[in-house]
Coordinates of C-alpha atoms in Angstrom, one line a residue:
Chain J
X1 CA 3.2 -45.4 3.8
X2 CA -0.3 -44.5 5.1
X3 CA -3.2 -43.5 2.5
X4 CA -3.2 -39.9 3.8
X5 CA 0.4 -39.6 2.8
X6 CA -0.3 -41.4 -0.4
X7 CA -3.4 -38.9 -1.1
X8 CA -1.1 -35.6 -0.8
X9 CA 1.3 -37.3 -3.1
X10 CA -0.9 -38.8 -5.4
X11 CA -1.6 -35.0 -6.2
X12 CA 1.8 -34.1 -6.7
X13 CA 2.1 -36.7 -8.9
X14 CA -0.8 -35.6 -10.8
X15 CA 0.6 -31.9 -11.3
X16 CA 4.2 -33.4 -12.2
X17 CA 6.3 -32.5 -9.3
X18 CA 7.1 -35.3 -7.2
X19 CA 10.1 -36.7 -6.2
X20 CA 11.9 -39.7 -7.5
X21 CA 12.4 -41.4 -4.1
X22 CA 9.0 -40.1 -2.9
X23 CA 7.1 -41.5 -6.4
X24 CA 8.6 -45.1 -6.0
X25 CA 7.3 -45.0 -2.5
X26 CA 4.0 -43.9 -3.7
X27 CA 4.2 -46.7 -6.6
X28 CA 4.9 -49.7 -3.8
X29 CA 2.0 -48.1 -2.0
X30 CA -0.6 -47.9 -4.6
X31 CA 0.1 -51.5 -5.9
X32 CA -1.2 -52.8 -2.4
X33 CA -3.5 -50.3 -2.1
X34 CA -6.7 -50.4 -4.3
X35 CA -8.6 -47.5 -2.8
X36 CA -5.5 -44.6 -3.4
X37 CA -5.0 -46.7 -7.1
X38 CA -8.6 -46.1 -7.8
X39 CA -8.0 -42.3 -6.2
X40 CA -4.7 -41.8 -8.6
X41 CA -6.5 -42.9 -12.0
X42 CA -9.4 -40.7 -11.2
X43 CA -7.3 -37.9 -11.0
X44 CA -4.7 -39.0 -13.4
X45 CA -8.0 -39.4 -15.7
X46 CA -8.9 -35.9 -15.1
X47 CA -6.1 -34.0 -15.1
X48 CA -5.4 -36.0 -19.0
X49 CA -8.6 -34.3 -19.4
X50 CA -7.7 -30.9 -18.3
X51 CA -5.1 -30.9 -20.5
X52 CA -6.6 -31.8 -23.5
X53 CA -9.2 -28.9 -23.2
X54 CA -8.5 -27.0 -26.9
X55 CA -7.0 -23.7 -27.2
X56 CA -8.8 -21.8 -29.6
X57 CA -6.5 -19.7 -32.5
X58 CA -7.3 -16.8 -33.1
X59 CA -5.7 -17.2 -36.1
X60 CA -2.6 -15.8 -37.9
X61 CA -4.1 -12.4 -38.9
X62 CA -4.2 -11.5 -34.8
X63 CA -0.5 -13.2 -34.2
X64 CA 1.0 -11.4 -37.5
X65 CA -0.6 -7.7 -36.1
X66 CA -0.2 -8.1 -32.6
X67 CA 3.3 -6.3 -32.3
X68 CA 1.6 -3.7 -34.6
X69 CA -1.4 -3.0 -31.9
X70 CA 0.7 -2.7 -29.0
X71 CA 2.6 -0.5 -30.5
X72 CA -0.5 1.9 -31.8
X73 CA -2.6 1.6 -28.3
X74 CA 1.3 3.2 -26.8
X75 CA 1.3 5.4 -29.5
X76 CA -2.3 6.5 -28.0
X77 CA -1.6 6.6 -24.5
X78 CA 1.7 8.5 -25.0
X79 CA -0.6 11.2 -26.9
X80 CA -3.2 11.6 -24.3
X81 CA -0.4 12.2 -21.8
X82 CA 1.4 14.8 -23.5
X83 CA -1.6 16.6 -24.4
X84 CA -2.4 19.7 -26.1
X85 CA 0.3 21.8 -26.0
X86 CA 3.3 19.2 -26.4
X87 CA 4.5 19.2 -22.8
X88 CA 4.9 15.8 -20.8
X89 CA 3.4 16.5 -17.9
X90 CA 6.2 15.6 -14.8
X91 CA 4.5 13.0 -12.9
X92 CA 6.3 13.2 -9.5
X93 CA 4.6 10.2 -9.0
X94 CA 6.6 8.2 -11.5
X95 CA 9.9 9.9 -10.4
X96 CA 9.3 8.7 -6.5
X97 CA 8.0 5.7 -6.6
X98 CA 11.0 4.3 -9.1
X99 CA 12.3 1.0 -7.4
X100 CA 14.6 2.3 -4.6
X101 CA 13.4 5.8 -4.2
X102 CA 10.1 5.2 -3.1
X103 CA 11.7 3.9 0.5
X104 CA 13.4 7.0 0.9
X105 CA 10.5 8.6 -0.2
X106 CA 8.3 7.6 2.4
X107 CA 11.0 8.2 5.2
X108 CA 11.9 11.7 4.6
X109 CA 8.2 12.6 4.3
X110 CA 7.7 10.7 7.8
X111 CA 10.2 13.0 9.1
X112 CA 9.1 16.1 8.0
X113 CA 5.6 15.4 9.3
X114 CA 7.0 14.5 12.9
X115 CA 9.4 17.0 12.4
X116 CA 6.4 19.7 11.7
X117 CA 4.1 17.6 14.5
X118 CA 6.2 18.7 17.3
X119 CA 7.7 21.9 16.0
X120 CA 4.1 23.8 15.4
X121 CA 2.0 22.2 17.4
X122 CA 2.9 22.9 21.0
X123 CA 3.7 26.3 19.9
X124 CA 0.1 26.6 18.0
X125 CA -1.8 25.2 21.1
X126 CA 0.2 27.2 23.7
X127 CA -0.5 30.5 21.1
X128 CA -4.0 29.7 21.1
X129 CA -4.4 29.7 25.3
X130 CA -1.9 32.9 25.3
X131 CA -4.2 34.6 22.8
X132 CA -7.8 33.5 24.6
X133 CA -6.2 34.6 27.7
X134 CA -4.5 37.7 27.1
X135 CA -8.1 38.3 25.3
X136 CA -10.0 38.0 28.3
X137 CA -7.5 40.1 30.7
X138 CA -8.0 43.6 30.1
X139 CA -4.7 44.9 31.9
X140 CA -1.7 43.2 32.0
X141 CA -0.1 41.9 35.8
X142 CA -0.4 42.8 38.4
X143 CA -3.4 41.3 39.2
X144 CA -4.8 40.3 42.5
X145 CA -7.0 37.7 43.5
X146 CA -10.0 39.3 45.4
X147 CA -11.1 36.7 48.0
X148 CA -10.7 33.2 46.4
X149 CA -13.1 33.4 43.4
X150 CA -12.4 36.8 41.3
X151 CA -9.5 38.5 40.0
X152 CA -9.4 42.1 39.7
X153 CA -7.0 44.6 38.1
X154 CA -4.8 47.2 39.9
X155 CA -8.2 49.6 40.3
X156 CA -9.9 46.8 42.0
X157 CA -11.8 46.3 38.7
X158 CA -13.2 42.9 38.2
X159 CA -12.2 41.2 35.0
X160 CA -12.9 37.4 35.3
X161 CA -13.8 34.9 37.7
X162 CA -11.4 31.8 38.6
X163 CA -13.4 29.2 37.7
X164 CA -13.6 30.8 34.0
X165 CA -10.0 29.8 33.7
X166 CA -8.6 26.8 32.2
X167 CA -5.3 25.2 33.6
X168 CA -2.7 27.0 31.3
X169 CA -4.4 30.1 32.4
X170 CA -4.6 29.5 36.0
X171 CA -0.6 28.6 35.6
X172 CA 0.0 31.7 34.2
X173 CA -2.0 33.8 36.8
X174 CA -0.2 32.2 39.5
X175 CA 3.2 32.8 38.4
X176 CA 2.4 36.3 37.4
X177 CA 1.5 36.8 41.1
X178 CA 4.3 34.6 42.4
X179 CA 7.0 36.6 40.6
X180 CA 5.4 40.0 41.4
X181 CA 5.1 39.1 45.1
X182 CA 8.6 37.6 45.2
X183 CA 10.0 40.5 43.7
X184 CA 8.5 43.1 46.1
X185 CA 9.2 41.5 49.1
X186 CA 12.6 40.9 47.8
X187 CA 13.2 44.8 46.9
X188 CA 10.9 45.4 50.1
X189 CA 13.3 43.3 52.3
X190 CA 16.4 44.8 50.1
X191 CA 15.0 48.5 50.8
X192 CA 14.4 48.3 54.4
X193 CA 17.9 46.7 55.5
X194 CA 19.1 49.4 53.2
X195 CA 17.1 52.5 54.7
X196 CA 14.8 51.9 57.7
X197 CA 11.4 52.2 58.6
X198 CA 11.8 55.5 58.8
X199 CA 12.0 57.0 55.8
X200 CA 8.7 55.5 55.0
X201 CA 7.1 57.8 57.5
X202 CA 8.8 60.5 55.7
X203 CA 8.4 60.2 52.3
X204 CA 4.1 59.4 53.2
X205 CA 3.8 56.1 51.7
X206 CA 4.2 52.7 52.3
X207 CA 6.9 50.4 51.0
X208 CA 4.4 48.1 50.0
X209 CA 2.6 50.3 47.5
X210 CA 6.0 50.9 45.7
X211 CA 7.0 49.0 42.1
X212 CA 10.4 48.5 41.5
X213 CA 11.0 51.0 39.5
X214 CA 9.5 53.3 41.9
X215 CA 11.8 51.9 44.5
X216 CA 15.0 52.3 42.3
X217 CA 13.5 56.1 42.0
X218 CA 13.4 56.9 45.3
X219 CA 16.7 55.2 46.3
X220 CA 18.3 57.6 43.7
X221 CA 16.3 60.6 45.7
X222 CA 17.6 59.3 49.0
X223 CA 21.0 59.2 48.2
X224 CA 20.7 62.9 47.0
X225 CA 19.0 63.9 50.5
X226 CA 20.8 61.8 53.0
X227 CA 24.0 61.5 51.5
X228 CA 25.2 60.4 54.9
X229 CA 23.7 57.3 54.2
X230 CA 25.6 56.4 51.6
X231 CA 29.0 56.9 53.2
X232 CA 27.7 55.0 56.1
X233 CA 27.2 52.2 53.2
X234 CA 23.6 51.9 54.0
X235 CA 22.3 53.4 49.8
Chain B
X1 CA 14.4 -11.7 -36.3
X2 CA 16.2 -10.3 -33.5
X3 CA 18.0 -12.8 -31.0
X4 CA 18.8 -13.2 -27.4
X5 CA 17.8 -13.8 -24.1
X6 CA 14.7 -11.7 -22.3
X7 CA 17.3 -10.3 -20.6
X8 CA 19.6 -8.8 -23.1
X9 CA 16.6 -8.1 -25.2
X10 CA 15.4 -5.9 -22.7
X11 CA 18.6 -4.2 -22.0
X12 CA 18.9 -3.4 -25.9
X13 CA 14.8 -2.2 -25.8
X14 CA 16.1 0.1 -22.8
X15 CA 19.4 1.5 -25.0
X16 CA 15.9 2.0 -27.7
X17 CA 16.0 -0.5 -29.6
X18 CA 12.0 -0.8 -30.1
X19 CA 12.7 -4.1 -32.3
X20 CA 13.8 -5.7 -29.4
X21 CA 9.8 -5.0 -27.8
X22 CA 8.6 -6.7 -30.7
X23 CA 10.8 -9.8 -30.7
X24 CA 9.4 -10.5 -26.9
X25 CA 5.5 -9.5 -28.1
X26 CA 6.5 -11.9 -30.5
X27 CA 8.1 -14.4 -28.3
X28 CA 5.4 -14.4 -25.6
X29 CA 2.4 -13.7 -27.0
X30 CA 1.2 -17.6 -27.3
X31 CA 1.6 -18.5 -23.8
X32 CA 0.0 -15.0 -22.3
X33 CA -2.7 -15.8 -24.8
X34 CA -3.2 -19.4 -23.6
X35 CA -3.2 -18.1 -20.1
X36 CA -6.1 -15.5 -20.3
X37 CA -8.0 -17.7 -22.7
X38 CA -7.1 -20.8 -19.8
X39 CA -8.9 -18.1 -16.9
X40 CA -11.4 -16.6 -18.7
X41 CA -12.7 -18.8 -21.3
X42 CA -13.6 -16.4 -23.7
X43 CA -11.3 -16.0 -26.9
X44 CA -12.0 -12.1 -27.9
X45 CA -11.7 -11.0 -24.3
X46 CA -8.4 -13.4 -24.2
X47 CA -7.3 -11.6 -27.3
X48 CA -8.0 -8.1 -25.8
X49 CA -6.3 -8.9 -22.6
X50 CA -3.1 -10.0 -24.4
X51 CA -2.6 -6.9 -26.2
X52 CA -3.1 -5.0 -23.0
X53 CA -0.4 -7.2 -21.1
X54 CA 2.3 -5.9 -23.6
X55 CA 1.1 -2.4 -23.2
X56 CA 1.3 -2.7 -19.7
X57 CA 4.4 -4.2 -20.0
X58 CA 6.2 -1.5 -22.0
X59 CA 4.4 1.2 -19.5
X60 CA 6.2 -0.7 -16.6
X61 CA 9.5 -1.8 -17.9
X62 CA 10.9 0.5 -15.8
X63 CA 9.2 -0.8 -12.8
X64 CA 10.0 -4.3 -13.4
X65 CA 13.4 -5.2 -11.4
X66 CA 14.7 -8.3 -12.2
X67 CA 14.0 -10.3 -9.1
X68 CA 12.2 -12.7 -11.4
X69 CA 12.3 -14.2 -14.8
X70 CA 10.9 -11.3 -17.7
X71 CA 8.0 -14.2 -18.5
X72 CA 7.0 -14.7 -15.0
X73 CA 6.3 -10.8 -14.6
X74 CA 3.9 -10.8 -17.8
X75 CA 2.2 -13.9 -16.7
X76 CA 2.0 -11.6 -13.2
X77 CA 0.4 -8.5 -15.7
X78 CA -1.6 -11.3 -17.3
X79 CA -3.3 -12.7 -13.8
X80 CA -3.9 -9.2 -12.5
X81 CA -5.9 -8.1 -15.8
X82 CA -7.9 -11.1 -15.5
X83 CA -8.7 -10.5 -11.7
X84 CA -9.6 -7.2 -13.1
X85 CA -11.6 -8.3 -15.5
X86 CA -13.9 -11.0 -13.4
X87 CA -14.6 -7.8 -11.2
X88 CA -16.4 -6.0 -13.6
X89 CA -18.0 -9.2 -15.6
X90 CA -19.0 -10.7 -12.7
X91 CA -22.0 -12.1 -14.7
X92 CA -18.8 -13.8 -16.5
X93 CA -18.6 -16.8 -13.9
X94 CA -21.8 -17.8 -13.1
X95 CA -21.1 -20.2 -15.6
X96 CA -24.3 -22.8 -15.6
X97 CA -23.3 -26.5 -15.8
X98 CA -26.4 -27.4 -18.2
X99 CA -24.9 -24.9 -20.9
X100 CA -23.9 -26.5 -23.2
X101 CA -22.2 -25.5 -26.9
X102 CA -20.9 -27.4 -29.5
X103 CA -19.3 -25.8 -32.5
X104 CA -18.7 -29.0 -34.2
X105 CA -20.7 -30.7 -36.7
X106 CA -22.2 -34.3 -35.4
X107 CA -19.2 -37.0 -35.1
X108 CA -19.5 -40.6 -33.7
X109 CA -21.0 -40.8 -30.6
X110 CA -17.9 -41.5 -29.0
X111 CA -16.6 -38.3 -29.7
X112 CA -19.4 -36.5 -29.4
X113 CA -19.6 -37.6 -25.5
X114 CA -16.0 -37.0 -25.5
X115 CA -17.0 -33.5 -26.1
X116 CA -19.4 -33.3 -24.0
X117 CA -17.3 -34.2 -21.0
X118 CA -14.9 -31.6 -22.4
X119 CA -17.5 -28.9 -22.2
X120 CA -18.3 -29.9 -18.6
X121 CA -15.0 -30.1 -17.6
X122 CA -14.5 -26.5 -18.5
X123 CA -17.5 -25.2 -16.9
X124 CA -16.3 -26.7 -13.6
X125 CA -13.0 -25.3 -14.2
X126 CA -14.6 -21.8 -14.5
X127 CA -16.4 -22.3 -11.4
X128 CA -13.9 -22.8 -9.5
X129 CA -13.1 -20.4 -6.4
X130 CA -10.5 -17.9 -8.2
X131 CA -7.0 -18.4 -6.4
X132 CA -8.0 -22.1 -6.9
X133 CA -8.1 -21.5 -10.8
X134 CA -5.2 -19.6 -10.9
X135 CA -2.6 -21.7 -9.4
X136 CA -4.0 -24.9 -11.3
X137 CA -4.4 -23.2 -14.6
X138 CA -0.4 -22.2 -14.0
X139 CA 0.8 -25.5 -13.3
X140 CA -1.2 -27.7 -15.6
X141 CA -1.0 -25.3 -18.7
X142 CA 2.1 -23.3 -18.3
X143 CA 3.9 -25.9 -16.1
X144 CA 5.4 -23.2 -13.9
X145 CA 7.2 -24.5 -10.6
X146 CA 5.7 -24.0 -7.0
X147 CA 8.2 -21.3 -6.4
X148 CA 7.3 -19.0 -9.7
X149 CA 3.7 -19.5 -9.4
X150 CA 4.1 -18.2 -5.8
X151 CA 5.6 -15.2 -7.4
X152 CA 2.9 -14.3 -9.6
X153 CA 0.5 -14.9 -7.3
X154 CA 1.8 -13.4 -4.4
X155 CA 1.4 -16.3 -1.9
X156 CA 3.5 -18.5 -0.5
X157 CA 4.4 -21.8 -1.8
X158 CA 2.6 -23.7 0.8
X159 CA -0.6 -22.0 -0.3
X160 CA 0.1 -22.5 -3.6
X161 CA 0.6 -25.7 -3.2
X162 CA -2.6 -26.1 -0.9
X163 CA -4.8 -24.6 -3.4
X164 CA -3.7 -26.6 -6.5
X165 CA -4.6 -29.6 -4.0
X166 CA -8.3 -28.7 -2.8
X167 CA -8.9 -27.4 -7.1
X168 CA -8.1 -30.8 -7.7
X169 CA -10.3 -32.4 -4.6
X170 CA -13.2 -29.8 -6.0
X171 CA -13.1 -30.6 -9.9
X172 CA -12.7 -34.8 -8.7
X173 CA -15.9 -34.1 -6.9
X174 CA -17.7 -31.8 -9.1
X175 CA -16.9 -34.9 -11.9
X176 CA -18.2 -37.7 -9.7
X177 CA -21.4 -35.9 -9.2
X178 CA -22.1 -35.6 -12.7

């Protein structure tokens, strides 16, 4: 056995807890060792030492009362808990964090805060865009884009610039106009296979300026004055 | 006098059997006591820090789930109030090596430096780095196993095992200085 062995066991030796085959090992070392024998009296020496350090008594007045004390300084907190009026306060906390319970505990309320996290919050911060930009627009679509920098309302009213706009808002805009265009020239395209150029010239406006409800209006007119039409299968 | 083991006496204290409290006050009392006197050197403080293990203890019993022996989770209490209690007396362990008291009247000289080296010996076991205390005070005093002084320490055995060997390096060094 080498001494650096012999000096790890020497202190378990010292504390009590070698090992039989391990302390006659250490024995057969030490008695050809003087160094690690000189090493294991000191601290055999010491920890004797350590050991024999007294234990003041407090006497048997303190062990006779003890029980007695414990009980009173219970008795105490037990009173400051309950209070004034009687009532044992319910401390949630106690009723959680009981062994077994406080896992759960701690799981649920992770859920409901993701849960919560990604119910609100989109919702809140898409709210929040919708309301600052429905603020700012003064009329609701359509709304055209004068040029490439300002956007102006039906009137040709100027109500914000582009570059105001932040990324929802510009989404929004340009599906407003995408949808509103789409849908004209679909009713547009829908309405001339249907009735012509001609009736444009007629009627004194252009297809173009028409909504889709005022399209569905005058479709309803036109079957009324050219019923023709609609047993040819044109309205 | 009430009988049993921990165990069933703290399943009769939990039916409310209060003597069954005061049989293991009555039953553990010395060895807490030893323990706090052992890590803070101070007998009154030792005393108060006794009393406010059981009370601790009675507060908790609901807490305490059986993955160790009832004695090992006092002596856990015990450590933790004396941790506590080094925090706010920090003066408490600047302990000087020169201080010296002796409470006895004069005896042959022999004694009297066996005293002496008695004294010392404690002071260097007060200055002592605290983990280093703790684990050495729990194997030499209470004779606790590697395993149940992990448990009250909250380590693992290897540390515990480490620290009880540099305490023992320290105090060997501390002595051969003096």
């Amino acid at each position: 056995m080498k001494c650096k062995k012999a000096q790890s066991l020497i202190h378990e030796l010292v504390v009590g807890s070698i090992g039989e085959e391990e302390g006659e090992k250490l024995v057969l070392h030490l008695k050809g060792c003087p160094r690690c024998e000189r090493e294991c009296a000191a601290l055999m020496n010491l920890t004797s030492f350590l050991k024999s350090l007294p234990l003041p008594d407090p006497g048997e007045e303190f062990w006779r009362t003890l029980p007695f004390r414990v009980e009173k300084e219970i008795e105490k907190i037990t009173r400051e808990r309950v209070g004034a009026y009687g009532l044992m306060p319910f401390r949630i906390w106690d009723w959680i964090f009981q062994p077994g319970r406080s896992a759960y505990a701690f799981v649920s309320m992770a859920i409901i805060m993701i849960v919560t996290v990604l119910f609100f919050y989109p919702r809140y911060a898409v709210r929040e865009v919708d309301t600052e930009f429905r603020g700012r627009q003064e009329i609701s679509t359509p709304l055209v884009l004068l040029g490439e920098d300002s956007i102006v309302d039906e009137e040709g009213e100027k109500f914000a610039d582009v570059e105001d706009l932040n990324l929802y808002e510009l989404n929004l805009l340009y599906a407003s106009l995408v949808s509103s265009v789409r849908q004209k020239r679909a009713e547009q395209e829908l309405f001339e296979e249907r009735i012509g150029g001609v009736v444009t010239a007629d009627i004194g406006s252009e297809l173009n300026d028409l909504n889709h409800e005022e399209l569905q209006v005058l479709s309803r007119k036109l079957t009324v004055m050219y019923p023709e039409f609609q047993e040819k299968g044109v309205l | 006098m009430v009988r049993g083991s921990d165990s069933e006496l703290l399943e009769r204290f939990k039916r409310g059997e209060k003597e069954a409290f005061t049989e293991l006050i009555i039953r553990h009392q010395k060895s807490i006591y030893s323990l706090a006197y052992r890590l803070i050197g101070d007998e009154r403080e030792a005393g108060d820090i006794t009393q406010k293990v059981f009370v601790n203890a009675f507060s908790g019993i609901s807490k305490f789930q059986r993955r160790s022996e009832f004695k090992t989770w006092l002596f856990r209490i015990t450590v933790n109030l004396c941790k506590n209690y080094f925090r706010s007396n920090p003066e408490k362990r600047e302990v000087q090596i020169d201080d010296l008291s002796f409470s006895q009247p004069e005896t042959p000289l022999t004694l009297l430096l066996k005293e002496e080296q008695r004294e010392r010996l404690k002071l260097m076991l007060d200055r002592l780095p605290e983990k280093q205390k703790i684990t050495l005070v729990l194997r030499i005093y209470q004779e606790l196993s590697y395993k149940e002084i992990a448990r009250i320490v909250n380590s693992a055995e290897g540390t515990v095992k480490a620290n009880i060997f540099h305490a023992l390096n320290r105090l060997k060094s501390m002595w051969q200085e003096e």
